[in-house]
Amino acid sequence: THWRIPHFWMIHRGMHPWKISWLPDVGRFLYKHVHALHHKSYNPTAWSGTNMHPVEATAYYSACLIAVPFGCHPTIVLGCIFDCAVGAWLGHDGFQWPGSGDYFHQLHHMHFDCNYGAMHVPIDKWLGTYIGDKADLKKVWGDKACGAEGNDAPVHPEKAE
C-alpha cells in the first residue's frame, strides 16, 4: 500500500489552512467543519486515531480504492483498509513503536501546522513542513508560537476561525 502514504499526506494537508494567498483557503473551511473533530485530541490515544468526521473518514479510507481500477484482488483492498485502521491506531497510541511515527504525529497534534504525513516517508522534510524537535519548530516559525501574531495557525480547534 505504498500509494497510501502520499494519499494520506495530501488528504491530511488539505484539511489544514493552506496559507496560499492566490487560492481560496478550502483547508481552513475543511479544518473548521471536518478535521477539527480529530484535533480535539490534544494528547492523542489509539482511539483518537480513528476519531474522524464521516467526510474525513471517507477521504482517508478512499486510499483503498486507488488500486481498484488496476484490477487488484479484493484482498488488496481489504488489506489496505486494515492498514489504514492499524496505521491510525499506531500513529496515535502514545508509544513509539518502530516505524510508527507516534512522536512525530504527537508534534502535529501539539503544533497543528507541521508533520502531516508518515515518519518513514519524508514528504514533510521534502516540502518544508517537518518538525522533529524545538529547533525545527524555531526554524519554521521563529519565536512565534502557533496562534501568535504572524502565525495564524491555531494550536487547538476552538481557536480556529
Coordinates of C-alpha atoms in Angstrom, one line a residue:
T1 CA 0.0 0.0 0.0
H2 CA 2.8 2.4 -0.9
W3 CA 0.3 4.8 -2.5
R4 CA -1.4 5.2 0.8
I5 CA 1.4 7.4 2.2
P6 CA 1.3 10.2 -0.3
H7 CA -2.5 9.9 -0.4
F8 CA -2.7 10.4 3.4
W9 CA -0.3 13.4 3.2
M10 CA -2.4 15.1 0.5
I11 CA -5.7 14.4 2.3
H12 CA -4.4 15.4 5.7
R13 CA -2.5 18.5 4.5
G14 CA -5.6 19.6 2.5
M15 CA -7.7 19.7 5.7
H16 CA -5.4 22.3 7.3
P17 CA -5.2 26.0 6.4
W18 CA -3.3 26.3 3.1
K19 CA -1.7 29.7 3.5
I20 CA -1.6 30.3 -0.2
S21 CA -2.9 33.8 -1.0
W22 CA -3.9 33.3 -4.6
L23 CA -6.2 30.3 -3.8
P24 CA -9.4 30.2 -1.7
D25 CA -8.5 28.6 1.6
V26 CA -10.6 25.4 1.4
G27 CA -8.3 23.9 4.0
R28 CA -9.4 26.4 6.6
F29 CA -13.1 25.5 5.9
L30 CA -12.3 21.8 6.0
Y31 CA -10.4 22.1 9.2
K32 CA -13.2 24.1 11.0
H33 CA -16.1 21.9 9.8
V34 CA -14.4 18.4 9.3
H35 CA -10.9 17.9 10.7
A36 CA -11.3 19.8 14.0
L37 CA -13.1 16.8 15.5
H38 CA -9.9 14.8 15.2
H39 CA -7.8 17.6 16.6
K40 CA -9.9 17.7 19.8
S41 CA -7.4 15.1 20.9
Y42 CA -4.6 17.3 22.2
N43 CA -2.8 14.3 23.7
P44 CA -3.8 11.5 21.2
T45 CA -4.6 7.9 22.1
A46 CA -5.1 4.9 19.9
W47 CA -8.8 5.6 19.8
S48 CA -8.4 9.2 18.6
G49 CA -6.6 7.8 15.5
T50 CA -9.9 6.7 14.1
N51 CA -12.0 9.5 15.7
M52 CA -12.9 11.3 12.4
H53 CA -15.8 13.2 10.9
P54 CA -17.6 11.0 8.3
V55 CA -16.3 13.2 5.4
E56 CA -12.7 12.8 6.7
A57 CA -13.1 9.1 7.2
T58 CA -14.4 8.7 3.6
A59 CA -11.4 10.7 2.2
Y60 CA -8.9 8.8 4.4
Y61 CA -10.2 5.3 3.5
S62 CA -10.5 6.2 -0.2
A63 CA -6.9 5.2 -0.4
C64 CA -8.2 1.7 -0.6
L65 CA -10.0 2.4 -3.8
I66 CA -6.9 3.7 -5.7
A67 CA -5.9 0.2 -6.8
V68 CA -9.3 -1.0 -7.9
P69 CA -9.1 0.4 -11.5
F70 CA -5.9 -1.6 -12.0
G71 CA -7.8 -4.8 -11.4
C72 CA -6.3 -5.7 -8.0
H73 CA -7.5 -8.6 -6.0
P74 CA -10.2 -7.8 -3.3
T75 CA -7.8 -8.9 -0.6
I76 CA -5.6 -6.0 -1.6
V77 CA -8.5 -3.6 -0.8
L78 CA -9.2 -5.3 2.5
G79 CA -5.5 -5.3 3.4
C80 CA -5.4 -1.5 2.7
I81 CA -8.5 -1.0 4.9
F82 CA -6.7 -2.9 7.7
D83 CA -3.5 -1.0 7.1
C84 CA -5.4 2.4 7.3
A85 CA -7.0 1.4 10.6
V86 CA -4.0 -0.1 12.3
G87 CA -1.8 2.8 11.0
A88 CA -4.1 5.3 12.6
W89 CA -4.1 3.5 15.9
L90 CA -0.3 3.1 16.0
G91 CA 0.2 6.7 15.0
H92 CA -1.8 7.9 18.0
D93 CA -1.2 5.3 20.6
G94 CA 1.3 7.1 22.8
F95 CA 4.1 4.5 22.3
Q96 CA 7.0 4.9 19.9
W97 CA 6.8 1.6 18.0
P98 CA 9.5 1.1 15.4
G99 CA 8.3 2.9 12.3
S100 CA 5.0 4.1 13.8
G101 CA 5.9 7.8 13.8
D102 CA 3.9 8.4 17.0
Y103 CA 6.1 11.1 18.5
F104 CA 6.3 12.7 15.0
H105 CA 2.5 12.8 14.9
Q106 CA 2.2 13.9 18.5
L107 CA 4.1 17.0 17.5
H108 CA 1.5 17.6 14.8
H109 CA -1.3 17.5 17.4
M110 CA 0.7 19.8 19.6
H111 CA 1.7 22.4 17.0
F112 CA -1.0 21.8 14.3
D113 CA 0.8 23.1 11.2
C114 CA 3.6 20.5 10.8
N115 CA 4.2 16.8 10.3
Y116 CA 1.2 16.0 8.1
G117 CA 2.5 12.7 6.8
A118 CA 4.1 9.5 7.9
M119 CA 7.5 9.5 9.5
H120 CA 9.1 6.8 7.4
V121 CA 8.5 8.6 4.1
P122 CA 10.0 12.1 4.4
I123 CA 7.3 14.0 2.5
D124 CA 7.2 16.7 5.2
K125 CA 11.0 17.1 5.0
W126 CA 10.8 17.5 1.2
L127 CA 8.0 20.1 1.5
G128 CA 9.3 22.0 4.5
T129 CA 6.6 21.0 7.0
Y130 CA 8.7 18.7 9.1
I131 CA 9.3 19.4 12.8
G132 CA 11.3 16.9 14.8
D133 CA 12.2 19.0 17.8
K134 CA 12.1 22.6 19.2
A135 CA 15.0 23.6 16.9
D136 CA 13.0 22.6 13.8
L137 CA 9.9 24.4 15.2
K138 CA 12.0 27.6 15.6
K139 CA 13.3 27.2 12.0
V140 CA 9.7 27.1 10.7
W141 CA 8.1 29.8 12.9
G142 CA 11.0 31.6 14.6
D143 CA 9.9 32.7 18.1
K144 CA 6.3 32.9 17.1
A145 CA 4.2 30.2 18.7
C146 CA 1.2 28.8 17.0
G147 CA -1.6 31.2 17.3
A148 CA 0.8 34.2 17.8
E149 CA 0.7 37.3 15.6
G150 CA 2.3 36.4 12.2
N151 CA 1.5 32.7 12.7
D152 CA -2.3 32.4 12.4
A153 CA -2.3 28.6 12.7
P154 CA -4.3 27.7 15.8
V155 CA -2.9 25.0 18.1
H156 CA -6.3 23.8 19.1
P157 CA -9.6 23.7 17.2
E158 CA -11.5 26.1 19.3
K159 CA -9.0 28.8 18.2
A160 CA -9.9 28.2 14.6
E161 CA -11.8 31.0 12.9

